C-alpha cells in the first residue's frame, strides 16, 4: 500500500497473492469490496458483472478477471486421470498433452477491482500464488450397473508442481545494458515480478485519474505471457505434426505401419487422430479463455457512452475518455495478434487432420480390397474342392465296385479299364481347376488376337459382318 500526502490525491494500489478467508473479509469491510469478487476468483468459469445504480454494467475501470497460461512439471510420469491443480486456496482445472510426460497446462487468474473516491481511487489486484500442488481425483464407485448411489470423489496424495517447464526457445533481454536481466516469462512468479515493476514505476502511474491506467504493468505482463505461451506452443505443435507428416510419408515407416495394423493391441491411426483432437480441444479452450479475457478487459465504462452533464468538466472528461479509448484500441490490436496465431494453428491442424483422414480412408479401402480378394480366393478354392469332390466320389464308388472279388468278380477283370479312363480324366479335371483363371485369360487373349487378325486380313468380310449385326 502506497501512501500519499494529505493534500495530494489519495490513490493506492494493493497487490495480493492468495488470501486467507478472514483477511479477505477484513479487506472487504475496509475497502468496500463485495464478497463476490473473491468468489469469482475461485473459478475461471465464474463470470461476474457489476451493475451501477442505473443498472448499467460497469466496465474495465471497475472489475475484470484475466486467465494467465501456466505450465508445471510433475516429478514422475503419471496415468491420465481427473485432476486439478491447487494454487493456495484456489483450484484450477489442468490438462495434459502426453501421457508419458508429466507436464500440466492450466490457467491461473488475475482479478482487478477498482473503486473511485472523491479525491482519488483504490485498486486491488489479486493473483494466484506460485506454489502449486496436483490433486489426483479418483471416483470410488465407477460401476455404471451398480444400484448403490455413487460415492463422492476422494483424493490421492498430493504432488508438488512448483517446478516450471521449459517452453520453446524464448529469450528475455533488458532494454538497457545497465538494467537487470528480466526473468523468463514461462518461469516467472507473477507476484514477485509485479512487486518489482511497481516499486520502480508507481510514481508515474499514480498521477492517472482512471484506476484502469494503474494496471498497465499487469496488463503488459499478462499479454507477454499469453504471447510467449501461444507462440511457443503453436510452433512446437506445428513442428511436431510436420515431423510426423514427413515420417508418415517415408517408405520405411509405411512398412512399420502395415505391421502395426496387423496387430490388434495398438491402433496407430486412432492414437494419432485422438492426439490431434486433443490439440484442437486445447486450442479451443485457449480461444474461449481469450474471448472471456478480451470481453472483461476491454469492456466499455458507462461514462464513455453517456453524455457529460457538467459543461465545466468537458475538456478534462474528453481528454480522459480519449486516453481510455486509445488504450482500448491499443489493447484490441495487440490481443488480435494472439487470436490470429491460435486461429492459424487451428486451421493448420484441421488441414493435417483432413489429409490424415483421406490417407486413412485410402489405406482402409486398399486393405478392404485386399481382404475381398483373399475372401474371393478362398471362395474359389472352396468351389474347386467341391467340383473335385463331385467327380472323385463317384469314381471312388466305381473303383470300390470294380475292385471287389468273389460275388462281383466281373469288376476284377475290368479294373484296368477303369484306371485307363478315370486316371486321365481326374488329372485333366484337377489341372483345369488349378489353372482355370490363366486358361480363361489365355482364351480371351486368343479371341482378341483372332478378331484382330480377321479384321486385318479380311476387312470387307468384317465390315459386312458388322453391318449384318447392326441391321439385326
Tab-separated table of C-alpha atoms in Angstrom:
chain	number	residue	atom	x	y	z
A	1	UNK	CA	0.000	0.000	0.000
A	2	UNK	CA	1.445	3.356	-1.093
A	3	UNK	CA	0.565	6.431	0.987
A	4	UNK	CA	0.387	9.978	-0.305
A	5	UNK	CA	0.433	13.413	1.352
A	6	UNK	CA	-2.807	14.703	2.839
A	7	UNK	CA	-3.225	17.463	0.248
A	8	UNK	CA	-2.410	15.197	-2.703
A	9	UNK	CA	-4.983	12.932	-4.353
A	10	UNK	CA	-5.421	9.726	-2.398
A	11	UNK	CA	-4.522	6.904	-4.803
A	12	UNK	CA	-3.378	3.478	-3.703
A	13	UNK	CA	-2.787	0.039	-5.179
A	14	UNK	CA	-2.993	-3.162	-3.122
A	15	UNK	CA	-1.330	-6.237	-4.639
A	16	UNK	CA	-2.268	-9.590	-3.074
A	17	UNK	CA	-1.033	-13.129	-3.669
A	18	UNK	CA	-3.624	-15.584	-2.360
A	19	UNK	CA	-5.675	-14.576	0.679
A	20	UNK	CA	-6.926	-16.130	3.854
A	21	UNK	CA	-10.741	-16.055	4.104
A	22	UNK	CA	-10.566	-13.960	7.298
A	23	UNK	CA	-8.198	-11.475	5.699
A	24	UNK	CA	-10.452	-11.269	2.636
A	25	UNK	CA	-13.371	-10.465	4.921
A	26	UNK	CA	-11.371	-7.709	6.614
A	27	UNK	CA	-10.275	-6.200	3.289
A	28	UNK	CA	-13.855	-6.302	2.004
A	29	UNK	CA	-15.122	-4.358	5.005
A	30	UNK	CA	-12.319	-1.775	4.976
A	31	UNK	CA	-12.277	-1.147	1.206
A	32	UNK	CA	-15.934	-1.851	0.417
A	33	UNK	CA	-15.089	-4.772	-1.892
A	34	UNK	CA	-18.046	-7.123	-2.417
A	35	UNK	CA	-17.548	-10.783	-1.414
A	36	UNK	CA	-18.440	-11.818	-4.975
A	37	UNK	CA	-15.016	-10.516	-6.021
A	38	UNK	CA	-13.316	-13.280	-4.042
A	39	UNK	CA	-15.861	-15.909	-5.070
A	40	UNK	CA	-15.401	-15.096	-8.761
A	41	UNK	CA	-11.664	-15.640	-8.383
A	42	UNK	CA	-12.258	-19.227	-7.266
A	43	UNK	CA	-13.243	-20.440	-10.745
A	44	UNK	CA	-12.332	-19.419	-14.277
A	45	UNK	CA	-15.880	-20.218	-15.414
A	46	UNK	CA	-17.496	-17.878	-12.886
A	47	UNK	CA	-18.491	-14.637	-14.657
A	48	UNK	CA	-19.108	-11.570	-12.523
A	49	UNK	CA	-20.911	-8.498	-13.871
A	50	UNK	CA	-21.053	-5.322	-11.786
A	51	UNK	CA	-24.083	-3.021	-12.225
A	52	UNK	CA	-24.405	0.612	-11.125
A	53	UNK	CA	-27.471	2.473	-9.828
A	54	UNK	CA	-28.784	2.902	-13.381
A	55	UNK	CA	-28.486	-0.879	-13.961
A	56	UNK	CA	-25.636	-0.274	-16.381
A	57	UNK	CA	-22.798	-2.757	-16.437
A	58	UNK	CA	-19.563	-1.319	-15.128
A	59	UNK	CA	-16.567	-1.609	-17.410
A	60	UNK	CA	-12.851	-2.227	-17.240
A	61	UNK	CA	-12.214	0.532	-14.660
A	62	UNK	CA	-14.272	-1.310	-12.019
A	63	UNK	CA	-13.696	-5.038	-12.449
A	64	UNK	CA	-12.043	-7.548	-14.749
A	65	UNK	CA	-10.563	-11.026	-14.473
A	66	UNK	CA	-7.861	-12.410	-16.759
A	67	UNK	CA	-6.612	-16.008	-17.134
A	68	UNK	CA	-2.843	-16.440	-17.451
A	69	UNK	CA	-1.417	-19.600	-19.134
A	70	UNK	CA	0.816	-21.649	-16.847
A	71	UNK	CA	2.742	-24.911	-17.128
A	72	UNK	CA	4.089	-27.136	-14.387
A	73	UNK	CA	6.076	-30.345	-14.451
A	74	UNK	CA	5.494	-33.293	-12.146
A	75	UNK	CA	8.280	-35.350	-10.597
A	76	UNK	CA	7.417	-38.606	-12.412
A	77	UNK	CA	5.111	-39.968	-15.166
A	78	UNK	CA	1.503	-40.382	-14.088
A	79	UNK	CA	-1.521	-42.008	-15.634
A	80	UNK	CA	-4.045	-39.626	-17.169
A	81	UNK	CA	-6.993	-39.249	-14.836
A	82	UNK	CA	-9.167	-36.414	-13.493
A	83	UNK	CA	-7.059	-33.937	-11.564
A	84	UNK	CA	-6.859	-30.329	-10.511
A	85	UNK	CA	-4.038	-28.008	-9.514
A	86	UNK	CA	-4.201	-26.399	-6.094
A	87	UNK	CA	-2.943	-22.811	-6.074
A	88	UNK	CA	-3.155	-21.819	-2.450
A	89	UNK	CA	-6.845	-21.548	-1.600
A	90	UNK	CA	-7.976	-21.991	-5.217
A	91	UNK	CA	-8.345	-24.979	-7.552
A	92	UNK	CA	-7.575	-24.798	-11.272
A	93	UNK	CA	-8.500	-27.328	-13.948
A	94	UNK	CA	-5.459	-28.759	-15.752
A	95	UNK	CA	-4.917	-30.639	-18.995
A	96	UNK	CA	-2.167	-32.937	-20.232
A	97	UNK	CA	-0.945	-33.433	-23.784
A	98	UNK	CA	1.160	-36.581	-23.465
A	99	UNK	CA	0.541	-39.447	-21.013
A	100	UNK	CA	4.270	-40.226	-20.879
A	101	UNK	CA	5.366	-36.665	-19.991
A	102	UNK	CA	4.060	-35.223	-16.686
A	103	UNK	CA	3.533	-31.657	-17.958
A	104	UNK	CA	0.333	-29.936	-16.869
A	105	UNK	CA	-1.268	-26.937	-18.571
A	106	UNK	CA	-3.658	-24.689	-16.698
A	107	UNK	CA	-4.678	-21.048	-16.322
A	108	UNK	CA	-4.017	-19.029	-13.203
A	109	UNK	CA	-6.161	-15.941	-12.613
A	110	UNK	CA	-5.528	-12.249	-12.053
A	111	UNK	CA	-8.512	-10.286	-10.696
A	112	UNK	CA	-8.816	-6.489	-10.614
A	113	UNK	CA	-11.149	-4.313	-8.551
A	114	UNK	CA	-11.099	-0.535	-8.936
A	115	UNK	CA	-13.080	1.992	-6.948
A	116	UNK	CA	-13.061	5.763	-7.375
A	117	UNK	CA	-13.185	8.117	-4.386
A	118	UNK	CA	-13.804	11.807	-4.108
A	119	UNK	CA	-10.108	12.646	-4.373
A	120	UNK	CA	-8.640	9.500	-5.906
A	121	UNK	CA	-9.111	5.768	-6.269
A	122	UNK	CA	-8.237	2.401	-4.762
A	123	UNK	CA	-7.109	-0.593	-6.817
A	124	UNK	CA	-6.974	-4.175	-5.524
A	125	UNK	CA	-5.207	-6.835	-7.616
A	126	UNK	CA	-5.369	-10.495	-6.630
A	127	UNK	CA	-3.044	-13.064	-8.247
A	128	UNK	CA	-2.706	-16.796	-7.753
A	129	UNK	CA	0.297	-17.945	-5.699
A	130	UNK	CA	3.322	-19.589	-7.240
A	131	UNK	CA	3.302	-22.684	-5.050
A	132	UNK	CA	1.126	-25.336	-6.653
A	133	UNK	CA	0.154	-28.917	-5.882
A	134	UNK	CA	-1.516	-31.536	-8.044
A	135	UNK	CA	-4.512	-33.350	-6.614
A	136	UNK	CA	-5.354	-36.551	-8.468
A	137	UNK	CA	-9.055	-37.356	-8.307
A	138	UNK	CA	-10.386	-40.894	-8.351
A	139	UNK	CA	-14.015	-41.982	-8.201
A	140	UNK	CA	-14.582	-44.796	-5.727
A	141	UNK	CA	-17.697	-46.245	-7.335
A	142	UNK	CA	-17.314	-46.239	-11.134
A	143	UNK	CA	-19.520	-49.269	-11.913
A	144	UNK	CA	-22.431	-47.985	-14.075
A	145	UNK	CA	-24.508	-51.108	-13.284
A	146	UNK	CA	-24.252	-50.684	-9.553
A	147	UNK	CA	-27.529	-49.889	-7.799
A	148	UNK	CA	-25.905	-48.079	-4.908
A	149	UNK	CA	-25.508	-44.296	-5.155
A	150	UNK	CA	-22.170	-43.017	-6.373
A	151	UNK	CA	-19.780	-42.216	-3.566
A	152	UNK	CA	-18.035	-38.844	-3.525
A	153	UNK	CA	-14.625	-38.334	-5.059
A	154	UNK	CA	-11.587	-38.945	-2.937
A	155	UNK	CA	-8.093	-37.639	-3.482
A	156	UNK	CA	-4.801	-39.438	-3.687
A	157	UNK	CA	-1.702	-37.943	-2.023
A	158	UNK	CA	-0.874	-34.506	-3.422
A	159	UNK	CA	2.140	-33.937	-5.656
A	160	UNK	CA	4.146	-30.699	-5.689
A	161	UNK	CA	4.198	-28.975	-9.094
A	162	UNK	CA	6.246	-25.887	-8.282
A	163	UNK	CA	8.843	-26.614	-10.981
A	164	UNK	CA	8.343	-24.699	-14.225
A	165	UNK	CA	8.786	-26.306	-17.617
A	166	UNK	CA	10.884	-25.067	-20.481
A	167	UNK	CA	8.719	-23.982	-23.411
A	168	UNK	CA	10.220	-23.173	-26.782
A	169	UNK	CA	13.432	-21.216	-27.308
A	170	UNK	CA	12.337	-17.829	-25.967
A	171	UNK	CA	14.875	-15.419	-24.542
A	172	UNK	CA	14.411	-12.253	-22.495
A	173	UNK	CA	16.882	-9.349	-22.711
A	174	UNK	CA	16.811	-5.989	-20.918
A	175	UNK	CA	16.125	-2.843	-22.930
A	176	UNK	CA	19.243	-1.141	-21.480
A	177	UNK	CA	22.698	-2.646	-20.877
A	178	UNK	CA	22.745	-1.492	-17.252
A	179	UNK	CA	19.276	-2.909	-16.491
A	180	UNK	CA	18.925	-6.280	-14.733
A	181	UNK	CA	18.118	-9.316	-16.835
A	182	UNK	CA	14.368	-9.981	-16.619
A	183	UNK	CA	13.010	-13.338	-15.694
A	184	UNK	CA	11.827	-15.629	-18.461
A	185	UNK	CA	8.109	-15.287	-18.957
A	186	UNK	CA	7.449	-19.010	-18.815
A	187	UNK	CA	9.067	-19.297	-15.386
A	188	UNK	CA	8.250	-16.002	-13.692
A	189	UNK	CA	6.375	-15.710	-10.418
A	190	UNK	CA	3.592	-13.209	-11.096
A	191	UNK	CA	3.559	-11.600	-7.677
A	192	UNK	CA	7.339	-11.103	-7.485
A	193	UNK	CA	7.549	-9.609	-10.982
A	194	UNK	CA	4.674	-7.197	-10.314
A	195	UNK	CA	6.110	-6.050	-6.977
A	196	UNK	CA	9.463	-5.219	-8.601
A	197	UNK	CA	7.795	-3.432	-11.509
A	198	UNK	CA	5.501	-1.292	-9.354
A	199	UNK	CA	8.307	-0.328	-6.995
A	200	UNK	CA	10.007	1.460	-9.872
A	201	UNK	CA	7.027	2.745	-11.850
A	202	UNK	CA	4.434	3.645	-9.228
A	203	UNK	CA	5.281	7.334	-9.176
A	204	UNK	CA	4.358	7.779	-12.843
A	205	UNK	CA	1.213	5.642	-12.638
A	206	UNK	CA	-0.208	7.299	-9.542
A	207	UNK	CA	-0.937	10.531	-11.452
A	208	UNK	CA	-3.588	8.950	-13.695
A	209	UNK	CA	-7.209	9.629	-12.888
A	210	UNK	CA	-8.534	6.273	-14.097
A	211	UNK	CA	-7.928	3.142	-11.961
A	212	UNK	CA	-7.579	1.162	-15.189
A	213	UNK	CA	-4.400	3.094	-16.020
A	214	UNK	CA	-2.770	1.768	-12.845
A	215	UNK	CA	-2.922	-1.763	-14.285
A	216	UNK	CA	-0.606	-1.057	-17.221
A	217	UNK	CA	2.175	-3.227	-15.795
A	218	UNK	CA	-0.253	-6.047	-15.013
A	219	UNK	CA	-1.776	-5.940	-18.483
A	220	UNK	CA	1.651	-5.872	-20.132
A	221	UNK	CA	2.751	-8.897	-18.127
A	222	UNK	CA	-0.453	-10.815	-18.920
A	223	UNK	CA	-0.110	-10.068	-22.627
A	224	UNK	CA	3.582	-11.017	-22.674
A	225	UNK	CA	2.872	-14.378	-21.033
A	226	UNK	CA	-0.023	-15.055	-23.416
A	227	UNK	CA	2.060	-14.072	-26.433
A	228	UNK	CA	5.048	-16.148	-25.336
A	229	UNK	CA	2.969	-19.181	-24.403
A	230	UNK	CA	0.844	-19.099	-27.558
A	231	UNK	CA	3.785	-18.656	-29.922
A	232	UNK	CA	5.913	-21.352	-28.312
A	233	UNK	CA	3.049	-23.790	-28.024
A	234	UNK	CA	1.870	-23.218	-31.609
A	235	UNK	CA	5.383	-23.561	-33.028
A	236	UNK	CA	6.095	-26.713	-31.028
A	237	UNK	CA	2.763	-28.243	-32.021
A	238	UNK	CA	3.138	-27.496	-35.735
A	239	UNK	CA	6.784	-28.611	-35.814
A	240	UNK	CA	5.820	-31.875	-34.146
A	241	UNK	CA	2.975	-32.639	-36.542
A	242	UNK	CA	5.019	-31.618	-39.601
A	243	UNK	CA	7.735	-34.020	-38.474
A	244	UNK	CA	5.128	-36.751	-38.113
A	245	UNK	CA	3.806	-35.942	-41.604
A	246	UNK	CA	7.304	-36.458	-43.045
A	247	UNK	CA	7.625	-39.660	-41.049
A	248	UNK	CA	4.275	-40.983	-42.295
A	249	UNK	CA	5.297	-40.369	-45.913
A	250	UNK	CA	8.581	-42.296	-45.611
A	251	UNK	CA	8.749	-45.767	-47.158
A	252	UNK	CA	10.265	-47.414	-44.099
A	253	UNK	CA	7.558	-46.096	-41.827
A	254	UNK	CA	4.845	-47.379	-44.191
A	255	UNK	CA	6.177	-50.906	-43.712
A	256	UNK	CA	6.209	-50.423	-39.953
A	257	UNK	CA	2.677	-49.036	-40.131
A	258	UNK	CA	1.487	-52.117	-42.026
A	259	UNK	CA	2.927	-54.313	-39.278
A	260	UNK	CA	1.182	-52.207	-36.625
A	261	UNK	CA	-2.113	-52.508	-38.490
A	262	UNK	CA	-1.878	-56.290	-38.300
A	263	UNK	CA	-1.605	-56.059	-34.519
A	264	UNK	CA	-4.840	-55.942	-32.538
A	265	UNK	CA	-3.121	-54.451	-29.475
A	266	UNK	CA	-2.270	-50.968	-30.823
A	267	UNK	CA	-4.212	-48.863	-33.318
A	268	UNK	CA	-1.732	-46.329	-34.665
A	269	UNK	CA	-4.271	-44.304	-36.683
A	270	UNK	CA	-6.730	-43.995	-33.811
A	271	UNK	CA	-3.966	-42.976	-31.390
A	272	UNK	CA	-2.721	-40.064	-33.515
A	273	UNK	CA	-6.207	-38.958	-34.517
A	274	UNK	CA	-7.121	-38.703	-30.834
A	275	UNK	CA	-3.883	-36.787	-30.209
A	276	UNK	CA	-4.812	-34.231	-32.876
A	277	UNK	CA	-8.319	-33.958	-31.450
A	278	UNK	CA	-6.789	-33.296	-28.028
A	279	UNK	CA	-4.655	-30.500	-29.509
A	280	UNK	CA	-7.720	-28.929	-31.116
A	281	UNK	CA	-9.646	-29.109	-27.850
A	282	UNK	CA	-6.804	-27.353	-26.035
A	283	UNK	CA	-6.710	-24.613	-28.683
A	284	UNK	CA	-10.489	-24.225	-28.440
A	285	UNK	CA	-10.159	-23.876	-24.656
A	286	UNK	CA	-7.473	-21.221	-25.046
A	287	UNK	CA	-9.585	-19.326	-27.585
A	288	UNK	CA	-12.531	-19.387	-25.201
A	289	UNK	CA	-10.313	-18.091	-22.382
A	290	UNK	CA	-9.013	-15.387	-24.710
A	291	UNK	CA	-12.542	-14.291	-25.637
A	292	UNK	CA	-13.524	-14.020	-21.987
A	293	UNK	CA	-10.337	-12.094	-21.236
A	294	UNK	CA	-10.949	-9.546	-24.002
A	295	UNK	CA	-14.615	-9.196	-23.078
A	296	UNK	CA	-13.678	-8.404	-19.481
A	297	UNK	CA	-10.502	-6.422	-20.104
A	298	UNK	CA	-11.908	-4.215	-22.882
A	299	UNK	CA	-15.418	-3.615	-21.540
A	300	UNK	CA	-16.594	-0.037	-22.002
A	301	UNK	CA	-17.146	2.185	-18.985
A	302	UNK	CA	-20.600	3.766	-18.610
A	303	UNK	CA	-19.116	7.280	-18.812
A	304	UNK	CA	-17.775	6.601	-22.297
A	305	UNK	CA	-21.245	6.273	-23.782
A	306	UNK	CA	-23.186	8.758	-21.615
A	307	UNK	CA	-23.347	12.471	-22.221
A	308	UNK	CA	-21.239	14.573	-19.868
A	309	UNK	CA	-23.604	16.680	-17.769
A	310	UNK	CA	-21.157	19.300	-16.429
A	311	UNK	CA	-20.020	21.861	-19.003
A	312	UNK	CA	-17.014	22.926	-16.906
A	313	UNK	CA	-15.605	19.380	-16.886
A	314	UNK	CA	-15.989	18.730	-20.601
A	315	UNK	CA	-12.330	19.244	-21.511
A	316	UNK	CA	-10.952	17.049	-18.730
A	317	UNK	CA	-13.553	14.366	-19.301
A	318	UNK	CA	-12.976	14.352	-23.036
A	319	UNK	CA	-9.241	14.032	-22.544
A	320	UNK	CA	-9.732	11.166	-20.116
A	321	UNK	CA	-12.171	9.403	-22.450
A	322	UNK	CA	-9.851	9.926	-25.413
A	323	UNK	CA	-6.947	8.457	-23.473
A	324	UNK	CA	-9.016	5.474	-22.385
A	325	UNK	CA	-10.238	4.859	-25.939
A	326	UNK	CA	-6.649	4.981	-27.199
A	327	UNK	CA	-5.633	2.368	-24.632
A	328	UNK	CA	-8.575	0.169	-25.583
A	329	UNK	CA	-7.678	0.433	-29.255
A	330	UNK	CA	-4.079	-0.486	-28.475
A	331	UNK	CA	-5.163	-3.451	-26.340
A	332	UNK	CA	-7.552	-4.630	-29.064
A	333	UNK	CA	-4.843	-4.573	-31.734
A	334	UNK	CA	-2.250	-6.471	-29.757
A	335	UNK	CA	-4.667	-9.110	-28.462
A	336	UNK	CA	-5.855	-9.638	-32.023
A	337	UNK	CA	-2.387	-10.963	-32.899
A	338	UNK	CA	-2.710	-13.768	-30.357
A	339	UNK	CA	-6.169	-14.610	-31.637
A	340	UNK	CA	-4.810	-14.816	-35.185
A	341	UNK	CA	-1.966	-17.086	-34.043
A	342	UNK	CA	-4.396	-19.511	-32.411
A	343	UNK	CA	-6.690	-19.446	-35.440
A	344	UNK	CA	-3.797	-20.120	-37.837
A	345	UNK	CA	-2.628	-23.047	-35.709
A	346	UNK	CA	-6.155	-24.427	-35.577
A	347	UNK	CA	-6.518	-24.164	-39.368
A	348	UNK	CA	-3.232	-25.989	-39.972
A	349	UNK	CA	-4.207	-28.766	-37.568
A	350	UNK	CA	-7.570	-29.174	-39.289
A	351	UNK	CA	-5.820	-29.439	-42.658
A	352	UNK	CA	-3.493	-32.097	-41.252
A	353	UNK	CA	-6.488	-33.979	-39.849
A	354	UNK	CA	-8.264	-33.817	-43.224
A	355	UNK	CA	-5.206	-35.130	-45.077
A	356	UNK	CA	-4.751	-37.778	-42.413
A	357	UNK	CA	-8.408	-38.823	-42.763
A	358	UNK	CA	-8.125	-39.037	-46.550
A	359	UNK	CA	-4.964	-41.102	-46.282
A	360	UNK	CA	-6.608	-43.375	-43.722
A	361	UNK	CA	-9.642	-43.824	-45.994
A	362	UNK	CA	-7.417	-44.738	-48.944
A	363	UNK	CA	-5.438	-47.172	-46.825
A	364	UNK	CA	-8.604	-48.716	-45.402
A	365	UNK	CA	-10.098	-49.103	-48.887
A	366	UNK	CA	-6.856	-50.711	-50.064
A	367	UNK	CA	-6.866	-53.146	-47.157
A	368	UNK	CA	-10.575	-53.841	-47.722
A	369	UNK	CA	-9.825	-54.624	-51.376
A	370	UNK	CA	-7.043	-56.977	-50.296
A	371	UNK	CA	-9.380	-58.704	-47.858
A	372	UNK	CA	-12.055	-59.007	-50.554
A	373	UNK	CA	-9.541	-60.581	-52.916
A	374	UNK	CA	-8.442	-63.027	-50.222
A	375	UNK	CA	-12.072	-63.923	-49.494
A	376	UNK	CA	-12.707	-64.401	-53.230
A	377	UNK	CA	-9.725	-66.730	-53.494
A	378	UNK	CA	-10.948	-68.734	-50.521
A	379	UNK	CA	-14.429	-69.000	-52.007
A	380	UNK	CA	-12.971	-70.052	-55.344
A	381	UNK	CA	-10.810	-72.685	-53.650
A	382	UNK	CA	-13.853	-73.990	-51.803
A	383	UNK	CA	-15.756	-74.212	-55.099
A	384	UNK	CA	-12.891	-76.041	-56.743
A	385	UNK	CA	-12.749	-78.534	-53.902
A	386	UNK	CA	-16.481	-79.080	-54.299
A	387	UNK	CA	-16.054	-79.810	-58.002
A	388	UNK	CA	-13.202	-82.209	-57.299
A	389	UNK	CA	-15.285	-83.981	-54.675
A	390	UNK	CA	-18.201	-84.188	-57.146
A	391	UNK	CA	-16.005	-86.125	-59.602
A	392	UNK	CA	-13.857	-88.041	-57.126
A	393	UNK	CA	-16.664	-89.511	-55.026
A	394	UNK	CA	-18.467	-91.340	-57.891
A	395	UNK	CA	-15.150	-92.600	-59.190
A	396	UNK	CA	-14.250	-93.889	-55.734
A	397	UNK	CA	-17.558	-95.752	-55.625
A	398	UNK	CA	-16.947	-97.221	-59.075
A	399	UNK	CA	-13.422	-98.206	-58.047
A	400	UNK	CA	-14.767	-99.988	-54.990
A	401	UNK	CA	-17.277	-101.874	-57.137
A	402	UNK	CA	-14.779	-102.858	-59.831
A	403	UNK	CA	-12.147	-103.993	-57.325
A	404	UNK	CA	-14.437	-106.376	-55.470
A	405	UNK	CA	-13.744	-110.067	-55.661
A	406	UNK	CA	-15.952	-113.085	-55.100
A	407	UNK	CA	-19.586	-112.244	-55.801
A	408	UNK	CA	-18.719	-109.264	-58.101
A	409	UNK	CA	-15.747	-110.890	-59.737
A	410	UNK	CA	-16.524	-109.170	-63.052
A	411	UNK	CA	-15.072	-105.989	-61.604
A	412	UNK	CA	-11.686	-107.559	-61.105
A	413	UNK	CA	-11.307	-108.253	-64.843
A	414	UNK	CA	-12.385	-104.744	-65.887
A	415	UNK	CA	-10.435	-102.840	-63.216
A	416	UNK	CA	-7.641	-101.928	-65.670
A	417	UNK	CA	-10.220	-100.355	-67.973
A	418	UNK	CA	-11.462	-98.211	-65.063
A	419	UNK	CA	-7.993	-96.887	-64.313
A	420	UNK	CA	-7.285	-96.256	-68.014
A	421	UNK	CA	-10.332	-93.966	-68.160
A	422	UNK	CA	-10.585	-92.422	-64.664
A	423	UNK	CA	-6.934	-91.521	-64.075
A	424	UNK	CA	-6.513	-89.232	-67.157
A	425	UNK	CA	-9.943	-87.662	-66.631
A	426	UNK	CA	-9.173	-86.921	-62.973
A	427	UNK	CA	-5.767	-85.441	-63.830
A	428	UNK	CA	-7.267	-83.199	-66.528
A	429	UNK	CA	-10.007	-82.073	-64.153
A	430	UNK	CA	-7.525	-81.159	-61.426
A	431	UNK	CA	-5.312	-79.257	-63.882
A	432	UNK	CA	-8.323	-77.335	-65.194
A	433	UNK	CA	-9.427	-76.389	-61.678
A	434	UNK	CA	-5.938	-75.183	-60.760
A	435	UNK	CA	-5.226	-73.235	-63.949
A	436	UNK	CA	-8.770	-72.170	-64.810
A	437	UNK	CA	-8.030	-68.440	-64.365
A	438	UNK	CA	-4.978	-68.440	-66.623
A	439	UNK	CA	-6.740	-70.678	-69.156
A	440	UNK	CA	-9.648	-68.224	-69.280
A	441	UNK	CA	-7.288	-65.272	-69.732
A	442	UNK	CA	-5.349	-67.096	-72.454
A	443	UNK	CA	-8.591	-67.933	-74.213
A	444	UNK	CA	-9.710	-64.286	-74.077
A	445	UNK	CA	-6.345	-63.158	-75.458
A	446	UNK	CA	-6.590	-65.750	-78.220
A	447	UNK	CA	-10.061	-64.496	-79.147
A	448	UNK	CA	-8.815	-60.901	-79.281
A	449	UNK	CA	-5.844	-61.841	-81.460
A	450	UNK	CA	-8.109	-63.884	-83.715
A	451	UNK	CA	-10.510	-60.947	-84.094
A	452	UNK	CA	-7.692	-58.505	-84.877
A	453	UNK	CA	-6.211	-60.891	-87.436
A	454	UNK	CA	-9.582	-61.391	-89.105
A	455	UNK	CA	-10.156	-57.610	-89.314
A	456	UNK	CA	-6.665	-57.121	-90.754
A	457	UNK	CA	-6.753	-59.847	-93.440
A	458	UNK	CA	-10.475	-59.808	-94.291
A	459	UNK	CA	-11.654	-56.190	-93.802
A	460	UNK	CA	-14.511	-56.451	-96.309
A	461	UNK	CA	-15.949	-59.551	-94.714
A	462	UNK	CA	-15.601	-57.928	-91.247
A	463	UNK	CA	-17.469	-54.782	-92.327
A	464	UNK	CA	-20.195	-56.946	-93.841
A	465	UNK	CA	-20.441	-58.894	-90.604
A	466	UNK	CA	-20.677	-55.659	-88.574
A	467	UNK	CA	-23.356	-54.361	-90.942
A	468	UNK	CA	-25.380	-57.528	-90.546
A	469	UNK	CA	-25.086	-57.269	-86.754
A	470	UNK	CA	-26.205	-53.609	-86.851
A	471	UNK	CA	-29.158	-54.435	-89.090
A	472	UNK	CA	-30.311	-57.133	-86.747
